[in-house]
GROMACS .gro file of C-alpha atoms in nm:
model
  186
    1MET     CA    1   3.606   7.070   0.241
    2GLY     CA    2   3.361   6.905   0.438
    3GLU     CA    3   3.068   7.062   0.315
    4PRO     CA    4   3.128   6.928  -0.050
    5ALA     CA    5   3.157   6.568   0.116
    6MET     CA    6   2.889   6.626   0.319
    7THR     CA    7   2.669   6.742   0.010
    8ARG     CA    8   2.776   6.391  -0.155
    9GLY     CA    9   2.685   6.197   0.106
   10LYS     CA   10   2.355   6.339   0.118
   11ALA     CA   11   2.306   6.270  -0.288
   12THR     CA   12   2.396   5.939  -0.260
   13GLY     CA   13   2.090   5.846   0.019
   14LYS     CA   14   1.869   5.607  -0.059
   15ALA     CA   15   1.555   5.889  -0.055
   16THR     CA   16   1.577   5.953  -0.406
   17GLY     CA   17   1.566   5.631  -0.532
   18LYS     CA   18   1.834   5.655  -0.865
   19PRO     CA   19   2.145   5.480  -0.794
   20ALA     CA   20   2.436   5.594  -0.665
   21ARG     CA   21   2.632   5.636  -1.007
   22GLN     CA   22   2.378   5.831  -1.145
   23LEU     CA   23   2.353   6.102  -0.793
   24LEU     CA   24   2.758   6.130  -0.855
   25PHE     CA   25   2.722   6.255  -1.194
   26SER     CA   26   2.424   6.467  -1.191
   27GLU     CA   27   2.589   6.663  -0.899
   28ALA     CA   28   2.913   6.658  -1.077
   29LEU     CA   29   2.727   6.819  -1.380
   30ARG     CA   30   2.523   7.091  -1.147
   31GLN     CA   31   2.867   7.190  -0.975
   32GLN     CA   32   3.060   7.224  -1.299
   33LYS     CA   33   2.740   7.513  -1.412
   34HIS     CA   34   2.738   7.690  -1.069
   35PRO     CA   35   3.071   7.689  -0.963
   36SER     CA   36   3.048   7.811  -0.615
   37ALA     CA   37   3.329   8.099  -0.505
   38GLU     CA   38   3.380   7.903  -0.135
   39ASP     CA   39   3.408   7.543  -0.191
   40PRO     CA   40   3.723   7.450  -0.416
   41PRO     CA   41   3.629   7.147  -0.667
   42PRO     CA   42   3.682   6.813  -0.557
   43LEU     CA   43   3.985   6.592  -0.580
   44PRO     CA   44   3.993   6.376  -0.865
   45CYS     CA   45   4.067   6.084  -0.640
   46ALA     CA   46   3.829   6.161  -0.412
   47ASN     CA   47   3.551   6.097  -0.712
   48MET     CA   48   3.723   5.804  -0.778
   49ALA     CA   49   3.654   5.589  -0.459
   50ASP     CA   50   3.320   5.732  -0.485
   51ASP     CA   51   3.260   5.622  -0.791
   52MET     CA   52   3.400   5.284  -0.708
   53GLN     CA   53   3.172   5.289  -0.411
   54GLY     CA   54   2.868   5.377  -0.593
   55ALA     CA   55   2.975   5.101  -0.856
   56THR     CA   56   2.997   4.820  -0.530
   57MET     CA   57   2.682   4.927  -0.412
   58ASP     CA   58   2.516   4.864  -0.699
   59ARG     CA   59   2.666   4.506  -0.767
   60ILE     CA   60   2.566   4.485  -0.433
   61LEU     CA   61   2.166   4.594  -0.470
   62GLN     CA   62   2.230   4.350  -0.802
   63GLU     CA   63   2.282   4.081  -0.596
   64ILE     CA   64   2.038   4.115  -0.300
   65SER     CA   65   1.781   4.143  -0.578
   66VAL     CA   66   1.897   3.796  -0.768
   67ALA     CA   67   1.919   3.653  -0.413
   68SER     CA   68   1.550   3.774  -0.340
   69ARG     CA   69   1.416   3.634  -0.678
   70LYS     CA   70   1.580   3.322  -0.564
   71LEU     CA   71   1.410   3.311  -0.223
   72GLU     CA   72   1.112   3.365  -0.318
   73ASP     CA   73   1.166   3.108  -0.599
   74MET     CA   74   1.216   2.849  -0.359
   75ASP     CA   75   0.964   3.003  -0.109
   76ASN     CA   76   0.701   2.904  -0.392
   77ALA     CA   77   0.877   2.573  -0.399
   78MET     CA   78   0.854   2.486  -0.056
   79VAL     CA   79   0.494   2.606  -0.074
   80ALA     CA   80   0.405   2.357  -0.344
   81LEU     CA   81   0.553   2.060  -0.152
   82THR     CA   82   0.385   2.142   0.126
   83VAL     CA   83   0.063   2.119  -0.102
   84GLU     CA   84   0.174   1.798  -0.228
   85LYS     CA   85   0.284   1.618   0.082
   86ARG     CA   86  -0.096   1.720   0.223
   87SER     CA   87  -0.216   1.554  -0.097
   88MET     CA   88   0.037   1.228  -0.019
   89ARG     CA   89  -0.064   1.193   0.307
   90LEU     CA   90  -0.424   1.194   0.182
   91ASP     CA   91  -0.365   0.941  -0.060
   92ILE     CA   92  -0.195   0.763   0.225
   93ALA     CA   93  -0.480   0.776   0.427
   94GLY     CA   94  -0.692   0.648   0.170
   95PHE     CA   95  -0.487   0.359   0.085
   96GLN     CA   96  -0.464   0.225   0.459
   97SER     CA   97  -0.850   0.230   0.447
   98GLN     CA   98  -0.835   0.042   0.131
   99ILE     CA   99  -0.608  -0.213   0.313
  100SER     CA  100  -0.816  -0.251   0.580
  101GLY     CA  101  -1.098  -0.359   0.418
  102LEU     CA  102  -0.914  -0.582   0.166
  103ASN     CA  103  -0.760  -0.711   0.533
  104GLN     CA  104  -1.127  -0.762   0.674
  105ARG     CA  105  -1.249  -0.962   0.318
  106VAL     CA  106  -0.941  -1.164   0.343
  107ALA     CA  107  -0.994  -1.231   0.711
  108THR     CA  108  -1.338  -1.339   0.566
  109VAL     CA  109  -1.238  -1.559   0.284
  110GLU     CA  110  -0.972  -1.751   0.502
  111THR     CA  111  -1.281  -1.840   0.729
  112GLN     CA  112  -1.500  -1.972   0.437
  113VAL     CA  113  -1.171  -2.162   0.343
  114ALA     CA  114  -1.125  -2.293   0.602
  115SER     CA  115  -1.516  -2.468   0.686
  116TRP     CA  116  -1.515  -2.533   0.291
  117THR     CA  117  -1.179  -2.783   0.381
  118ASP     CA  118  -1.384  -2.963   0.692
  119ARG     CA  119  -1.620  -2.992   0.419
  120ASP     CA  120  -1.461  -3.147   0.171
  121LEU     CA  121  -1.311  -3.416   0.385
  122GLU     CA  122  -1.698  -3.503   0.536
  123LEU     CA  123  -1.792  -3.474   0.146
  124SER     CA  124  -1.483  -3.714   0.060
  125HIS     CA  125  -1.662  -4.004   0.390
  126LEU     CA  126  -1.975  -3.934   0.284
  127ARG     CA  127  -1.903  -4.034  -0.050
  128SER     CA  128  -1.679  -4.312   0.000
  129LYS     CA  129  -1.972  -4.453   0.217
  130LEU     CA  130  -2.188  -4.409  -0.091
  131THR     CA  131  -2.005  -4.568  -0.303
  132ASP     CA  132  -1.959  -4.851  -0.106
  133LEU     CA  133  -2.338  -4.860   0.004
  134GLU     CA  134  -2.393  -4.837  -0.330
  135ASP     CA  135  -2.171  -5.102  -0.446
  136ARG     CA  136  -2.320  -5.366  -0.178
  137SER     CA  137  -2.669  -5.309  -0.303
  138ARG     CA  138  -2.553  -5.387  -0.683
  139ARG     CA  139  -2.389  -5.733  -0.569
  140ASN     CA  140  -2.757  -5.823  -0.352
  141ASN     CA  141  -2.464  -5.931  -0.104
  142VAL     CA  142  -2.588  -5.926   0.308
  143ARG     CA  143  -2.289  -5.803   0.563
  144LEU     CA  144  -2.302  -5.985   0.848
  145LEU     CA  145  -2.189  -5.784   1.132
  146ARG     CA  146  -1.996  -5.842   1.509
  147PHE     CA  147  -1.928  -6.185   1.396
  148PRO     CA  148  -1.575  -6.304   1.574
  149GLU     CA  149  -1.317  -6.392   1.265
  150GLY     CA  150  -1.306  -6.792   1.218
  151VAL     CA  151  -1.665  -6.895   1.422
  152GLU     CA  152  -1.778  -7.040   1.096
  153GLY     CA  153  -1.546  -7.307   1.064
  154ALA     CA  154  -1.471  -7.488   0.710
  155ASP     CA  155  -1.860  -7.522   0.620
  156ILE     CA  156  -1.981  -7.158   0.642
  157PHE     CA  157  -2.285  -7.225   0.458
  158SER     CA  158  -2.445  -7.490   0.769
  159TYR     CA  159  -2.274  -7.245   1.027
  160LEU     CA  160  -2.512  -6.977   0.860
  161ARG     CA  161  -2.798  -7.209   0.799
  162ASP     CA  162  -2.776  -7.277   1.191
  163ILE     CA  163  -2.736  -6.956   1.318
  164LEU     CA  164  -2.946  -6.721   1.076
  165PRO     CA  165  -3.269  -6.858   1.169
  166LYS     CA  166  -3.186  -6.817   1.580
  167LEU     CA  167  -3.123  -6.455   1.510
  168THR     CA  168  -3.390  -6.362   1.293
  169ASP     CA  169  -3.639  -6.570   1.433
  170ILE     CA  170  -3.717  -6.690   1.052
  171THR     CA  171  -3.727  -7.058   0.946
  172PHE     CA  172  -3.571  -7.137   0.553
  173ASP     CA  173  -3.697  -7.368   0.414
  174PRO     CA  174  -3.485  -7.536   0.140
  175PRO     CA  175  -3.623  -7.477  -0.245
  176SER     CA  176  -3.864  -7.767  -0.366
  177GLY     CA  177  -3.660  -8.006  -0.536
  178VAL     CA  178  -3.373  -7.958  -0.380
  179SER     CA  179  -3.166  -8.241  -0.168
  180LYS     CA  180  -3.003  -8.135   0.175
  181GLY     CA  181  -2.661  -8.263   0.017
  182ALA     CA  182  -2.720  -8.051  -0.289
  183GLN     CA  183  -2.791  -7.739  -0.074
  184ALA     CA  184  -2.459  -7.761   0.068
  185GLY     CA  185  -2.314  -7.634  -0.276
  186PRO     CA  186  -2.028  -7.800  -0.520
   0.00000   0.00000   0.00000
């Protein structure tokens, strides 16, 4: 009895590449065609257990095959993610260099704007001076500087008539036909 079980065990090996169920069926057919006198027929319980074991092995092989396909898919997905990650790193490096260039340009512009602000202040000051000079030239006014406040007293014309010839070494002749009293003004 021990020998047929061994034969069956060898027949269900993986060397043939056939599923265990097919091997059991083909072995049962062989035994029916050529019954051996020395081997008694196997018990029905033993065949059922072998059939159940073969079915279980088939299910396990199918599950392993499905798991293998899933692992391959996951491996392919990981490869794609790795490629995408590398691409993103290159993109980020490119963005960093662009940002660095933009920072340099902004720093240059800020420096120029700061100098423009100083120039604007200077320009504003020069405009006010120009306006003052233009206004004074239109009025034909004379501006006397460095005279203390209130030195002229009550009569500014007589003070200027006395002080200007001393300061400029120029004598002023009164206009002809005008008396000294008329020059003083109304």
